Amino acid sequence: MSKGILYDATLCIGCKLCEKGCAERNGLPYDDNVAAEQKQSEHKLTVVLTKNDKFMRRLCMNCEDPTCASVCPVGALQKTAAGPVTYDPSRCMGCRYCMLACPFSVPKYEWSKALPLVRKCDMCSDRVAAGKQTACAEACPTGATKFGDRDALLAEAKERLAKSPDQYIQHIYGVNEVGGTAVLLLSSVPFDDFGYKTDISTEALPLLTYRVLSHIPDLVTIGAVALGGIWWLTNRKNEVAAAEGRPESSKP
Ligand code: SF4
Ligand code: SF4
Ligand code: SF4
């Protein structure tokens, strides 16, 4: 059965122990300065955002049908049956298409390293394969981050919404977004307050890409796809560059 993570922001106290547990599992440094950073990066694979007295986690959504994997020319990114979307650095050729394709702007690049890799949360795939929960879920003292079977977590999320309708926005983020994600979110404030897109497609983006391509006549396919791809990638390049606060000259 496919695994998932349920993050319930109403139970979160902002202690950031999930961030710390994630850093330890991924061999990344973690101190007060890193804790104060309010964005995901190549050295911070998950972040607990704070706004007034509200919190919201961001991490790779480990999509059910991930766009990052669908655009990777060498299969470095893979959706596993267990749920995690894994990354194989030995396959990665550094094209960074995954960064441009991800609808949640998750993958980050180790720009400052001589042999840079793409970094993202892989839902602790090694731990999951060993029958353990994710490091962030294990570290969470309140149950705000919970690991388990996605179906069971989804049922639990629905139950929480039904039991306490005034406590929650009546939406489970990740059920339908981009065809569904392994990470499910509950919140008392609108998800877009924390930068989550709420006008996002409910269909898997790889499926949409396939449908568009299958309606283009063969003779114009190559040119159209190339032009469409260039336009789309250029557009995403600007978005990625802006999101990362990088100058024009160092865009991917
Ligand atoms: S959130 Fe982005 S990086 Fe993560 S699995 Fe989905 S498409 Fe890939
Ligand atoms: S699932 Fe693992 S890699 Fe992903 S945020 Fe949690 S601890 Fe980090
Ligand atoms: S460890 Fe749990 S309670 Fe603490 S910030 Fe992370 S999700 Fe929130």
PDB file of C-alpha atoms and ligand atoms in Angstrom:
ATOM      1  CA  MET A   1       0.000   0.000   0.000  1.00  0.00           C
ATOM      2  CA  SER A   2       1.285   3.472  -0.865  1.00  0.00           C
ATOM      3  CA  LYS A   3       2.521   5.522   2.065  1.00  0.00           C
ATOM      4  CA  GLY A   4       2.026   9.187   2.759  1.00  0.00           C
ATOM      5  CA  ILE A   5       2.413  12.034   5.213  1.00  0.00           C
ATOM      6  CA  LEU A   6      -0.457  13.950   6.782  1.00  0.00           C
ATOM      7  CA  TYR A   7       0.555  17.389   8.046  1.00  0.00           C
ATOM      8  CA  ASP A   8      -2.118  19.072  10.165  1.00  0.00           C
ATOM      9  CA  ALA A   9      -1.117  22.698  10.665  1.00  0.00           C
ATOM     10  CA  THR A  10      -3.638  23.102  13.487  1.00  0.00           C
ATOM     11  CA  LEU A  11      -1.569  20.691  15.600  1.00  0.00           C
ATOM     12  CA  CYS A  12       1.766  22.283  14.749  1.00  0.00           C
ATOM     13  CA  ILE A  13       3.550  24.312  17.436  1.00  0.00           C
ATOM     14  CA  GLY A  14       6.357  25.536  15.193  1.00  0.00           C
ATOM     15  CA  CYS A  15       9.104  23.746  17.134  1.00  0.00           C
ATOM     16  CA  LYS A  16      10.925  22.866  13.876  1.00  0.00           C
ATOM     17  CA  LEU A  17      12.012  19.470  15.182  1.00  0.00           C
ATOM     18  CA  CYS A  18      10.852  18.100  11.824  1.00  0.00           C
ATOM     19  CA  GLU A  19      13.379  20.375  10.093  1.00  0.00           C
ATOM     20  CA  LYS A  20      16.117  19.156  12.439  1.00  0.00           C
ATOM     21  CA  GLY A  21      15.178  15.488  11.989  1.00  0.00           C
ATOM     22  CA  CYS A  22      15.176  15.959   8.217  1.00  0.00           C
ATOM     23  CA  ALA A  23      18.616  17.600   8.262  1.00  0.00           C
ATOM     24  CA  GLU A  24      20.045  14.758  10.356  1.00  0.00           C
ATOM     25  CA  ARG A  25      18.600  12.090   8.094  1.00  0.00           C
ATOM     26  CA  ASN A  26      19.985  13.838   5.024  1.00  0.00           C
ATOM     27  CA  GLY A  27      23.413  14.609   6.506  1.00  0.00           C
ATOM     28  CA  LEU A  28      22.855  18.358   6.283  1.00  0.00           C
ATOM     29  CA  PRO A  29      24.045  20.956   8.808  1.00  0.00           C
ATOM     30  CA  TYR A  30      21.412  22.448  11.096  1.00  0.00           C
ATOM     31  CA  ASP A  31      21.892  25.323  13.528  1.00  0.00           C
ATOM     32  CA  ASP A  32      20.034  28.463  14.636  1.00  0.00           C
ATOM     33  CA  ASN A  33      20.864  30.253  11.394  1.00  0.00           C
ATOM     34  CA  VAL A  34      19.469  27.438   9.240  1.00  0.00           C
ATOM     35  CA  ALA A  35      16.435  27.194  11.528  1.00  0.00           C
ATOM     36  CA  ALA A  36      15.743  30.905  10.931  1.00  0.00           C
ATOM     37  CA  GLU A  37      15.708  30.485   7.140  1.00  0.00           C
ATOM     38  CA  GLN A  38      12.133  30.673   5.891  1.00  0.00           C
ATOM     39  CA  LYS A  39      12.519  28.860   2.585  1.00  0.00           C
ATOM     40  CA  GLN A  40      13.358  25.461   1.172  1.00  0.00           C
ATOM     41  CA  SER A  41      16.846  25.225  -0.256  1.00  0.00           C
ATOM     42  CA  GLU A  42      19.514  22.709  -1.245  1.00  0.00           C
ATOM     43  CA  HIS A  43      20.527  22.516   2.428  1.00  0.00           C
ATOM     44  CA  LYS A  44      17.008  22.733   3.881  1.00  0.00           C
ATOM     45  CA  LEU A  45      14.709  20.155   2.317  1.00  0.00           C
ATOM     46  CA  THR A  46      11.735  21.041   4.465  1.00  0.00           C
ATOM     47  CA  VAL A  47      10.742  24.303   6.089  1.00  0.00           C
ATOM     48  CA  VAL A  48       8.178  25.275   8.702  1.00  0.00           C
ATOM     49  CA  LEU A  49       6.810  28.625   7.571  1.00  0.00           C
ATOM     50  CA  THR A  50       5.494  31.023  10.200  1.00  0.00           C
ATOM     51  CA  LYS A  51       2.878  33.717   9.733  1.00  0.00           C
ATOM     52  CA  ASN A  52       1.540  35.432  12.861  1.00  0.00           C
ATOM     53  CA  ASP A  53       0.663  32.481  15.101  1.00  0.00           C
ATOM     54  CA  LYS A  54       0.119  30.018  12.216  1.00  0.00           C
ATOM     55  CA  PHE A  55       2.506  27.447  10.783  1.00  0.00           C
ATOM     56  CA  MET A  56       2.767  25.520   7.545  1.00  0.00           C
ATOM     57  CA  ARG A  57       5.285  22.976   6.351  1.00  0.00           C
ATOM     58  CA  ARG A  58       6.701  22.827   2.856  1.00  0.00           C
ATOM     59  CA  LEU A  59       8.419  19.763   1.441  1.00  0.00           C
ATOM     60  CA  CYS A  60       8.332  17.701  -1.717  1.00  0.00           C
ATOM     61  CA  MET A  61       4.742  16.574  -2.205  1.00  0.00           C
ATOM     62  CA  ASN A  62       5.929  13.219  -3.580  1.00  0.00           C
ATOM     63  CA  CYS A  63       3.268  13.447  -6.281  1.00  0.00           C
ATOM     64  CA  GLU A  64       1.397  10.332  -7.350  1.00  0.00           C
ATOM     65  CA  ASP A  65       2.311  11.071 -10.984  1.00  0.00           C
ATOM     66  CA  PRO A  66       5.293  13.401 -10.687  1.00  0.00           C
ATOM     67  CA  THR A  67       6.135  15.863 -13.438  1.00  0.00           C
ATOM     68  CA  CYS A  68       9.753  15.973 -12.290  1.00  0.00           C
ATOM     69  CA  ALA A  69      10.124  12.274 -13.071  1.00  0.00           C
ATOM     70  CA  SER A  70       8.271  12.551 -16.364  1.00  0.00           C
ATOM     71  CA  VAL A  71      10.658  15.193 -17.728  1.00  0.00           C
ATOM     72  CA  CYS A  72      13.877  13.622 -16.433  1.00  0.00           C
ATOM     73  CA  PRO A  73      15.634  12.303 -19.567  1.00  0.00           C
ATOM     74  CA  VAL A  74      17.750   9.759 -17.660  1.00  0.00           C
ATOM     75  CA  GLY A  75      15.267   8.421 -15.118  1.00  0.00           C
ATOM     76  CA  ALA A  76      17.100   9.869 -12.117  1.00  0.00           C
ATOM     77  CA  LEU A  77      13.750  10.642 -10.502  1.00  0.00           C
ATOM     78  CA  GLN A  78      11.320   7.774  -9.980  1.00  0.00           C
ATOM     79  CA  LYS A  79       7.947   7.327  -8.325  1.00  0.00           C
ATOM     80  CA  THR A  80       8.084   4.175  -6.219  1.00  0.00           C
ATOM     81  CA  ALA A  81       5.143   1.919  -5.458  1.00  0.00           C
ATOM     82  CA  ALA A  82       5.693   2.617  -1.759  1.00  0.00           C
ATOM     83  CA  GLY A  83       5.019   6.336  -2.286  1.00  0.00           C
ATOM     84  CA  PRO A  84       8.359   8.201  -2.249  1.00  0.00           C
ATOM     85  CA  VAL A  85       9.660   9.957  -5.362  1.00  0.00           C
ATOM     86  CA  THR A  86      13.339   9.014  -5.282  1.00  0.00           C
ATOM     87  CA  TYR A  87      16.426  10.669  -6.772  1.00  0.00           C
ATOM     88  CA  ASP A  88      19.451   8.731  -8.018  1.00  0.00           C
ATOM     89  CA  PRO A  89      22.460  11.072  -8.115  1.00  0.00           C
ATOM     90  CA  SER A  90      24.498   8.578 -10.130  1.00  0.00           C
ATOM     91  CA  ARG A  91      22.077   8.968 -13.034  1.00  0.00           C
ATOM     92  CA  CYS A  92      21.540  12.732 -12.825  1.00  0.00           C
ATOM     93  CA  MET A  93      23.220  14.699 -15.622  1.00  0.00           C
ATOM     94  CA  GLY A  94      22.421  18.105 -14.150  1.00  0.00           C
ATOM     95  CA  CYS A  95      20.008  19.324 -16.844  1.00  0.00           C
ATOM     96  CA  ARG A  96      17.692  20.677 -14.119  1.00  0.00           C
ATOM     97  CA  TYR A  97      14.518  20.049 -16.161  1.00  0.00           C
ATOM     98  CA  CYS A  98      12.984  18.719 -12.954  1.00  0.00           C
ATOM     99  CA  MET A  99      13.405  22.139 -11.334  1.00  0.00           C
ATOM    100  CA  LEU A 100      11.601  23.781 -14.203  1.00  0.00           C
ATOM    101  CA  ALA A 101       8.848  21.186 -14.361  1.00  0.00           C
ATOM    102  CA  CYS A 102       7.899  20.846 -10.709  1.00  0.00           C
ATOM    103  CA  PRO A 103       4.593  22.653 -10.092  1.00  0.00           C
ATOM    104  CA  PHE A 104       5.607  23.250  -6.466  1.00  0.00           C
ATOM    105  CA  SER A 105       9.142  24.585  -7.200  1.00  0.00           C
ATOM    106  CA  VAL A 106      10.631  21.925  -4.952  1.00  0.00           C
ATOM    107  CA  PRO A 107      13.915  20.611  -6.433  1.00  0.00           C
ATOM    108  CA  LYS A 108      16.928  22.779  -5.599  1.00  0.00           C
ATOM    109  CA  TYR A 109      20.412  22.740  -7.081  1.00  0.00           C
ATOM    110  CA  GLU A 110      23.744  22.801  -5.282  1.00  0.00           C
ATOM    111  CA  TRP A 111      24.982  25.818  -7.235  1.00  0.00           C
ATOM    112  CA  SER A 112      28.041  26.351  -5.032  1.00  0.00           C
ATOM    113  CA  LYS A 113      29.426  22.805  -5.290  1.00  0.00           C
ATOM    114  CA  ALA A 114      31.993  21.572  -7.802  1.00  0.00           C
ATOM    115  CA  LEU A 115      29.882  18.478  -8.471  1.00  0.00           C
ATOM    116  CA  PRO A 116      26.375  19.759  -7.839  1.00  0.00           C
ATOM    117  CA  LEU A 117      23.342  17.569  -7.274  1.00  0.00           C
ATOM    118  CA  VAL A 118      19.633  18.248  -7.236  1.00  0.00           C
ATOM    119  CA  ARG A 119      18.290  18.086  -3.692  1.00  0.00           C
ATOM    120  CA  LYS A 120      14.748  17.397  -2.584  1.00  0.00           C
ATOM    121  CA  CYS A 121      12.869  15.466   0.076  1.00  0.00           C
ATOM    122  CA  ASP A 122      12.447  11.854  -1.058  1.00  0.00           C
ATOM    123  CA  MET A 123       9.990  10.960   1.692  1.00  0.00           C
ATOM    124  CA  CYS A 124      12.801   9.133   3.500  1.00  0.00           C
ATOM    125  CA  SER A 125      12.659   6.322   0.956  1.00  0.00           C
ATOM    126  CA  ASP A 126      15.307   4.227   2.743  1.00  0.00           C
ATOM    127  CA  ARG A 127      13.467   4.453   6.041  1.00  0.00           C
ATOM    128  CA  VAL A 128      10.129   3.703   4.386  1.00  0.00           C
ATOM    129  CA  ALA A 129      11.653   0.672   2.638  1.00  0.00           C
ATOM    130  CA  ALA A 130      12.905  -0.511   6.030  1.00  0.00           C
ATOM    131  CA  GLY A 131       9.407  -0.245   7.507  1.00  0.00           C
ATOM    132  CA  LYS A 132      10.142   2.921   9.488  1.00  0.00           C
ATOM    133  CA  GLN A 133       8.323   6.225   9.507  1.00  0.00           C
ATOM    134  CA  THR A 134       9.896   9.334   8.000  1.00  0.00           C
ATOM    135  CA  ALA A 135      12.414  11.193  10.157  1.00  0.00           C
ATOM    136  CA  CYS A 136      10.220  14.306  10.276  1.00  0.00           C
ATOM    137  CA  ALA A 137       7.208  12.324  11.489  1.00  0.00           C
ATOM    138  CA  GLU A 138       9.311  10.546  14.098  1.00  0.00           C
ATOM    139  CA  ALA A 139      10.650  13.872  15.379  1.00  0.00           C
ATOM    140  CA  CYS A 140       7.273  15.613  15.598  1.00  0.00           C
ATOM    141  CA  PRO A 141       6.181  15.821  19.255  1.00  0.00           C
ATOM    142  CA  THR A 142       2.520  16.705  18.594  1.00  0.00           C
ATOM    143  CA  GLY A 143       1.460  14.402  15.766  1.00  0.00           C
ATOM    144  CA  ALA A 144       1.128  17.371  13.407  1.00  0.00           C
ATOM    145  CA  THR A 145       3.303  15.420  10.979  1.00  0.00           C
ATOM    146  CA  LYS A 146       2.040  11.879  10.743  1.00  0.00           C
ATOM    147  CA  PHE A 147       3.283   9.043   8.538  1.00  0.00           C
ATOM    148  CA  GLY A 148       1.196   6.072   7.403  1.00  0.00           C
ATOM    149  CA  ASP A 149      -0.782   4.494   4.606  1.00  0.00           C
ATOM    150  CA  ARG A 150      -2.012   7.293   2.368  1.00  0.00           C
ATOM    151  CA  ASP A 151      -5.553   5.885   2.231  1.00  0.00           C
ATOM    152  CA  ALA A 152      -5.756   5.678   6.021  1.00  0.00           C
ATOM    153  CA  LEU A 153      -4.342   9.179   6.415  1.00  0.00           C
ATOM    154  CA  LEU A 154      -6.865  10.481   3.912  1.00  0.00           C
ATOM    155  CA  ALA A 155      -9.719   8.854   5.836  1.00  0.00           C
ATOM    156  CA  GLU A 156      -8.378  10.354   9.061  1.00  0.00           C
ATOM    157  CA  ALA A 157      -8.104  13.797   7.474  1.00  0.00           C
ATOM    158  CA  LYS A 158     -11.726  13.609   6.302  1.00  0.00           C
ATOM    159  CA  GLU A 159     -12.786  12.591   9.786  1.00  0.00           C
ATOM    160  CA  ARG A 160     -10.986  15.568  11.325  1.00  0.00           C
ATOM    161  CA  LEU A 161     -12.711  17.952   8.903  1.00  0.00           C
ATOM    162  CA  ALA A 162     -16.113  16.431   9.685  1.00  0.00           C
ATOM    163  CA  LYS A 163     -15.586  16.441  13.455  1.00  0.00           C
ATOM    164  CA  SER A 164     -14.276  20.000  13.698  1.00  0.00           C
ATOM    165  CA  PRO A 165     -15.665  21.916  10.725  1.00  0.00           C
ATOM    166  CA  ASP A 166     -14.960  25.327  12.334  1.00  0.00           C
ATOM    167  CA  GLN A 167     -11.343  24.480  12.945  1.00  0.00           C
ATOM    168  CA  TYR A 168     -10.371  23.806   9.352  1.00  0.00           C
ATOM    169  CA  ILE A 169     -10.522  25.119   5.813  1.00  0.00           C
ATOM    170  CA  GLN A 170     -12.733  22.422   4.313  1.00  0.00           C
ATOM    171  CA  HIS A 171     -10.099  21.170   1.918  1.00  0.00           C
ATOM    172  CA  ILE A 172      -7.445  18.483   2.075  1.00  0.00           C
ATOM    173  CA  TYR A 173      -4.592  19.814  -0.018  1.00  0.00           C
ATOM    174  CA  GLY A 174      -2.985  17.032  -2.025  1.00  0.00           C
ATOM    175  CA  VAL A 175      -6.020  14.817  -2.552  1.00  0.00           C
ATOM    176  CA  ASN A 176      -6.600  16.053  -6.081  1.00  0.00           C
ATOM    177  CA  GLU A 177      -3.913  18.646  -6.793  1.00  0.00           C
ATOM    178  CA  VAL A 178      -1.878  17.566  -9.867  1.00  0.00           C
ATOM    179  CA  GLY A 179      -3.642  14.206  -9.712  1.00  0.00           C
ATOM    180  CA  GLY A 180      -2.912  13.634  -6.025  1.00  0.00           C
ATOM    181  CA  THR A 181       0.167  13.732  -3.826  1.00  0.00           C
ATOM    182  CA  ALA A 182       1.560  11.486  -1.087  1.00  0.00           C
ATOM    183  CA  VAL A 183       1.736  14.496   1.218  1.00  0.00           C
ATOM    184  CA  LEU A 184      -1.656  15.681   2.457  1.00  0.00           C
ATOM    185  CA  LEU A 185      -2.200  19.000   4.238  1.00  0.00           C
ATOM    186  CA  LEU A 186      -4.828  20.351   6.621  1.00  0.00           C
ATOM    187  CA  SER A 187      -5.007  23.979   7.699  1.00  0.00           C
ATOM    188  CA  SER A 188      -7.146  26.541   9.475  1.00  0.00           C
ATOM    189  CA  VAL A 189      -6.054  29.296   7.090  1.00  0.00           C
ATOM    190  CA  PRO A 190      -6.140  29.369   3.275  1.00  0.00           C
ATOM    191  CA  PHE A 191      -3.305  27.359   1.756  1.00  0.00           C
ATOM    192  CA  ASP A 192      -2.355  30.203  -0.558  1.00  0.00           C
ATOM    193  CA  ASP A 193      -1.461  32.276   2.525  1.00  0.00           C
ATOM    194  CA  PHE A 194       1.627  30.071   2.596  1.00  0.00           C
ATOM    195  CA  GLY A 195       2.264  30.042  -1.138  1.00  0.00           C
ATOM    196  CA  TYR A 196       0.442  26.836  -2.044  1.00  0.00           C
ATOM    197  CA  LYS A 197      -1.215  27.217  -5.431  1.00  0.00           C
ATOM    198  CA  THR A 198      -4.958  26.725  -5.150  1.00  0.00           C
ATOM    199  CA  ASP A 199      -5.726  27.177  -8.855  1.00  0.00           C
ATOM    200  CA  ILE A 200      -3.528  24.235  -9.774  1.00  0.00           C
ATOM    201  CA  SER A 201      -4.684  21.467 -12.133  1.00  0.00           C
ATOM    202  CA  THR A 202      -6.423  18.480 -10.584  1.00  0.00           C
ATOM    203  CA  GLU A 203      -5.079  16.290 -13.360  1.00  0.00           C
ATOM    204  CA  ALA A 204      -1.601  14.835 -13.355  1.00  0.00           C
ATOM    205  CA  LEU A 205       0.570  17.207 -15.376  1.00  0.00           C
ATOM    206  CA  PRO A 206       2.337  14.376 -17.258  1.00  0.00           C
ATOM    207  CA  LEU A 207      -1.102  13.211 -18.389  1.00  0.00           C
ATOM    208  CA  LEU A 208      -1.966  16.695 -19.624  1.00  0.00           C
ATOM    209  CA  THR A 209       1.313  16.818 -21.520  1.00  0.00           C
ATOM    210  CA  TYR A 210       0.540  13.472 -23.136  1.00  0.00           C
ATOM    211  CA  ARG A 211      -2.965  14.579 -24.124  1.00  0.00           C
ATOM    212  CA  VAL A 212      -1.696  17.758 -25.743  1.00  0.00           C
ATOM    213  CA  LEU A 213       0.962  15.847 -27.648  1.00  0.00           C
ATOM    214  CA  SER A 214      -1.451  13.154 -28.821  1.00  0.00           C
ATOM    215  CA  HIS A 215      -3.657  15.788 -30.500  1.00  0.00           C
ATOM    216  CA  ILE A 216      -0.870  17.335 -32.498  1.00  0.00           C
ATOM    217  CA  PRO A 217      -0.518  15.902 -36.037  1.00  0.00           C
ATOM    218  CA  ASP A 218       2.723  13.988 -36.547  1.00  0.00           C
ATOM    219  CA  LEU A 219       4.143  16.386 -39.149  1.00  0.00           C
ATOM    220  CA  VAL A 220       4.056  19.368 -36.830  1.00  0.00           C
ATOM    221  CA  THR A 221       4.733  17.512 -33.636  1.00  0.00           C
ATOM    222  CA  ILE A 222       8.484  17.965 -33.497  1.00  0.00           C
ATOM    223  CA  GLY A 223       8.451  21.668 -34.275  1.00  0.00           C
ATOM    224  CA  ALA A 224       5.469  22.428 -32.102  1.00  0.00           C
ATOM    225  CA  VAL A 225       6.762  20.450 -29.182  1.00  0.00           C
ATOM    226  CA  ALA A 226      10.157  22.061 -29.491  1.00  0.00           C
ATOM    227  CA  LEU A 227       8.700  25.555 -29.653  1.00  0.00           C
ATOM    228  CA  GLY A 228       6.149  24.850 -26.948  1.00  0.00           C
ATOM    229  CA  GLY A 229       8.822  23.262 -24.810  1.00  0.00           C
ATOM    230  CA  ILE A 230      11.192  26.178 -25.273  1.00  0.00           C
ATOM    231  CA  TRP A 231       8.456  28.677 -24.418  1.00  0.00           C
ATOM    232  CA  TRP A 232       7.382  26.670 -21.389  1.00  0.00           C
ATOM    233  CA  LEU A 233      10.904  26.047 -20.123  1.00  0.00           C
ATOM    234  CA  THR A 234      11.848  29.691 -20.617  1.00  0.00           C
ATOM    235  CA  ASN A 235       8.792  30.743 -18.707  1.00  0.00           C
ATOM    236  CA  ARG A 236       9.604  28.311 -15.908  1.00  0.00           C
ATOM    237  CA  LYS A 237      13.251  29.389 -15.951  1.00  0.00           C
ATOM    238  CA  ASN A 238      12.140  32.893 -15.069  1.00  0.00           C
ATOM    239  CA  GLU A 239       9.864  31.574 -12.340  1.00  0.00           C
ATOM    240  CA  VAL A 240      12.606  29.412 -10.873  1.00  0.00           C
ATOM    241  CA  ALA A 241      15.129  32.231 -11.059  1.00  0.00           C
ATOM    242  CA  ALA A 242      12.702  34.633  -9.394  1.00  0.00           C
ATOM    243  CA  ALA A 243      11.763  32.103  -6.728  1.00  0.00           C
ATOM    244  CA  GLU A 244      15.412  31.455  -5.957  1.00  0.00           C
ATOM    245  CA  GLY A 245      16.275  35.156  -6.053  1.00  0.00           C
ATOM    246  CA  ARG A 246      19.023  34.455  -8.594  1.00  0.00           C
ATOM    247  CA  PRO A 247      20.368  37.007 -11.059  1.00  0.00           C
ATOM    248  CA  GLU A 248      19.419  36.677 -14.730  1.00  0.00           C
ATOM    249  CA  SER A 249      22.876  35.460 -15.756  1.00  0.00           C
ATOM    250  CA  SER A 250      22.838  32.424 -13.447  1.00  0.00           C
ATOM    251  CA  LYS A 251      19.425  31.113 -14.315  1.00  0.00           C
ATOM    252  CA  PRO A 252      19.299  27.394 -15.004  1.00  0.00           C
TER     253      PRO A 252
HETATM  254  S1  SF4 B   1       6.478  18.112  -5.721  1.00  0.00           S
HETATM  255 FE1  SF4 B   1       7.780  18.463  -7.521  1.00  0.00          FE
HETATM  256  S2  SF4 B   1       9.721  17.466  -7.023  1.00  0.00           S
HETATM  257 FE2  SF4 B   1       8.173  16.634  -5.630  1.00  0.00          FE
HETATM  258  S3  SF4 B   1       7.385  14.787  -6.678  1.00  0.00           S
HETATM  259 FE3  SF4 B   1       6.023  16.478  -7.241  1.00  0.00          FE
HETATM  260  S4  SF4 B   1       6.863  17.246  -9.186  1.00  0.00           S
HETATM  261 FE4  SF4 B   1       8.471  16.003  -8.200  1.00  0.00          FE
HETATM  262  S1  SF4 B   2      10.131  12.833   4.586  1.00  0.00           S
HETATM  263 FE1  SF4 B   2      12.324  12.668   5.118  1.00  0.00          FE
HETATM  264  S2  SF4 B   2      13.359  13.860   3.527  1.00  0.00           S
HETATM  265 FE2  SF4 B   2      11.192  14.459   3.459  1.00  0.00          FE
HETATM  266  S3  SF4 B   2      10.987  16.242   4.803  1.00  0.00           S
HETATM  267 FE3  SF4 B   2      10.552  14.433   6.077  1.00  0.00          FE
HETATM  268  S4  SF4 B   2      12.538  13.894   6.981  1.00  0.00           S
HETATM  269 FE4  SF4 B   2      12.953  15.250   5.244  1.00  0.00          FE
HETATM  270  S1  SF4 B   3       7.931  18.901  14.547  1.00  0.00           S
HETATM  271 FE1  SF4 B   3       5.705  18.822  14.370  1.00  0.00          FE
HETATM  272  S2  SF4 B   3       4.970  20.429  15.755  1.00  0.00           S
HETATM  273 FE2  SF4 B   3       7.158  20.793  15.453  1.00  0.00          FE
HETATM  274  S3  SF4 B   3       7.230  22.253  13.719  1.00  0.00           S
HETATM  275 FE3  SF4 B   3       7.379  20.207  12.826  1.00  0.00          FE
HETATM  276  S4  SF4 B   3       5.284  19.632  12.313  1.00  0.00           S
HETATM  277 FE4  SF4 B   3       5.175  21.370  13.735  1.00  0.00          FE
END
